[in-house]
XYZ file of C-alpha atoms in Angstrom:
178
model
C -5.934 13.167 44.373
C -3.174 10.758 43.340
C -4.443 7.954 45.584
C -7.939 8.035 44.038
C -6.685 7.407 40.514
C -5.728 3.840 39.642
C -2.235 3.140 38.346
C -3.784 1.710 35.165
C -5.507 5.041 34.463
C -2.304 7.006 35.053
C -0.397 4.705 32.716
C -3.056 4.855 30.017
C -3.234 8.670 30.224
C 0.560 8.849 29.929
C 0.541 6.531 26.903
C -2.321 8.561 25.424
C -0.188 11.712 25.533
C 2.965 10.016 24.284
C 1.073 8.381 21.396
C 0.990 11.838 19.801
C 4.605 11.282 18.768
C 3.455 8.495 16.453
C 2.899 11.240 13.873
C 6.612 11.034 13.124
C 6.108 7.454 11.938
C 2.482 7.308 10.760
C 0.680 10.249 9.124
C -2.140 11.547 11.348
C -0.973 9.249 14.144
C -1.192 12.216 16.500
C -4.980 12.123 16.016
C -5.666 8.422 15.475
C -3.897 6.800 18.424
C -4.926 9.273 21.164
C -8.494 9.128 19.836
C -8.573 5.323 19.964
C -7.099 5.235 23.476
C -9.470 7.933 24.699
C -12.595 6.347 23.224
C -11.804 2.906 24.678
C -11.642 4.201 28.276
C -13.731 7.361 28.004
C -15.969 6.343 30.922
C -13.108 6.915 33.395
C -13.042 10.641 34.337
C -9.229 10.903 34.477
C -8.791 9.346 31.031
C -11.692 11.386 29.665
C -10.133 14.646 30.845
C -6.656 13.884 29.488
C -8.027 12.469 26.234
C -10.183 15.504 25.505
C -7.356 17.882 26.286
C -4.829 15.948 24.182
C -7.108 15.832 21.145
C -8.135 19.484 21.532
C -4.446 20.423 21.662
C -3.632 18.430 18.522
C -6.557 19.974 16.609
C -5.489 23.433 17.795
C -1.883 22.881 16.678
C -3.071 21.635 13.301
C -5.178 24.770 12.797
C -2.352 27.058 13.954
C 0.018 25.348 11.507
C -2.450 25.739 8.631
C -2.985 29.398 9.554
C 0.741 30.144 9.740
C 1.386 28.374 6.425
C -1.535 30.107 4.672
C -0.530 33.568 5.866
C 3.150 32.921 5.141
C 2.575 31.598 1.632
C 0.213 34.448 0.752
C 2.666 37.086 1.984
C 5.546 35.435 0.114
C 3.486 35.199 -3.092
C 2.433 38.838 -2.742
C 6.062 39.874 -2.293
C 7.190 37.735 -5.222
C 4.501 39.113 -7.532
C 5.348 42.658 -6.448
C 9.031 42.038 -7.258
C 8.244 40.744 -10.726
C 6.409 43.917 -11.804
C 8.213 44.534 -15.119
C 9.664 41.105 -15.688
C 7.417 38.071 -16.084
C 7.643 36.143 -12.871
C 8.263 32.406 -13.065
C 9.307 29.854 -10.537
C 10.536 26.541 -11.814
C 13.321 24.050 -11.416
C 15.517 25.968 -13.854
C 14.760 29.577 -13.040
C 13.873 31.933 -10.265
C 15.217 35.275 -11.285
C 15.518 38.373 -9.114
C 17.522 41.359 -10.390
C 19.122 42.490 -7.162
C 19.847 40.813 -3.878
C 18.070 43.670 -2.086
C 14.795 42.565 -3.626
C 15.167 39.084 -2.204
C 15.732 40.246 1.369
C 12.017 40.750 2.036
C 11.168 37.248 0.820
C 14.031 35.634 2.743
C 13.146 37.502 5.939
C 9.468 36.527 5.596
C 10.401 32.889 5.086
C 12.672 33.114 8.139
C 9.951 34.625 10.347
C 7.401 31.986 9.410
C 9.984 29.191 9.796
C 10.716 30.483 13.309
C 6.977 30.565 14.110
C 6.526 26.981 12.920
C 9.604 25.905 14.899
C 8.234 27.565 18.047
C 4.942 25.761 17.555
C 6.843 22.479 17.200
C 8.861 23.052 20.403
C 5.732 24.098 22.318
C 4.128 20.829 21.234
C 7.114 18.741 22.355
C 7.330 20.529 25.715
C 3.572 20.425 26.353
C 3.176 16.736 25.469
C 6.088 15.734 27.701
C 4.742 17.910 30.534
C 1.255 16.434 30.132
C 2.722 12.914 30.187
C 4.591 13.612 33.410
C 1.493 15.144 35.017
C -0.630 12.185 33.909
C 1.844 9.685 35.327
C 1.669 11.569 38.645
C -2.135 11.487 38.593
C -2.464 15.247 38.048
C -4.496 17.218 35.529
C -2.790 19.314 32.866
C -3.950 22.255 30.772
C -2.257 22.599 27.405
C -1.056 26.037 26.292
C -2.686 27.553 23.189
C -5.374 24.853 23.224
C -8.857 25.615 21.925
C -11.631 23.625 23.601
C -13.290 21.960 20.597
C -14.399 18.831 22.445
C -16.018 20.033 25.646
C -17.220 18.030 28.576
C -20.782 16.804 28.440
C -22.908 18.130 31.278
C -24.826 15.602 33.346
C -28.062 17.604 33.143
C -27.945 17.669 29.350
C -27.120 13.959 29.252
C -29.995 13.092 31.589
C -32.506 14.957 29.407
C -31.654 12.670 26.473
C -32.472 9.620 28.566
C -35.994 10.848 29.360
C -38.854 10.029 27.064
C -40.504 12.854 25.148
C -43.550 12.799 27.462
C -41.381 13.011 30.552
C -39.490 15.929 29.055
C -42.736 17.699 28.196
C -44.160 17.198 31.689
C -40.968 18.247 33.437
C -41.460 21.821 34.778
C -37.719 22.560 34.404
C -38.003 22.175 30.615
C -40.919 24.573 30.213
C -40.263 27.735 28.223
C -42.381 30.786 27.624
């Protein structure tokens, strides 16, 4: 398999994966740069496969992060409101009042759990992107963990039907339905 794939394709696929780290410099760089690289050389099957998988992985991580943050914030707010039952609850730069330290343990532990989950997601991303880059440079395919397939591969049969005229599609016995 390695001999069939040109060195240029391996290099571009590796750069495509590593371009995800541009998010640390440019906001949304983890979407923009891989998308640009993928779309410029999409006609090459190796680049197409790695590009789709890289973008699907980034979209999946974004959704997991939003989900973890939404659940975490709602649980923390619920706990905070429950703690402030008798006393008006206010969070501001000058005051965040909790009567006893025991009441704060549930909020601190919840924050800790969700911080650990976000950290795990971050380390999975780092490990997966580096692994995908190494596989791409070796001319191998890579499947990202936790990735949802948002951008699927186009089937050739479906693509060919769009190239036919309407009359040809109507006269084609494979397209007939009851």
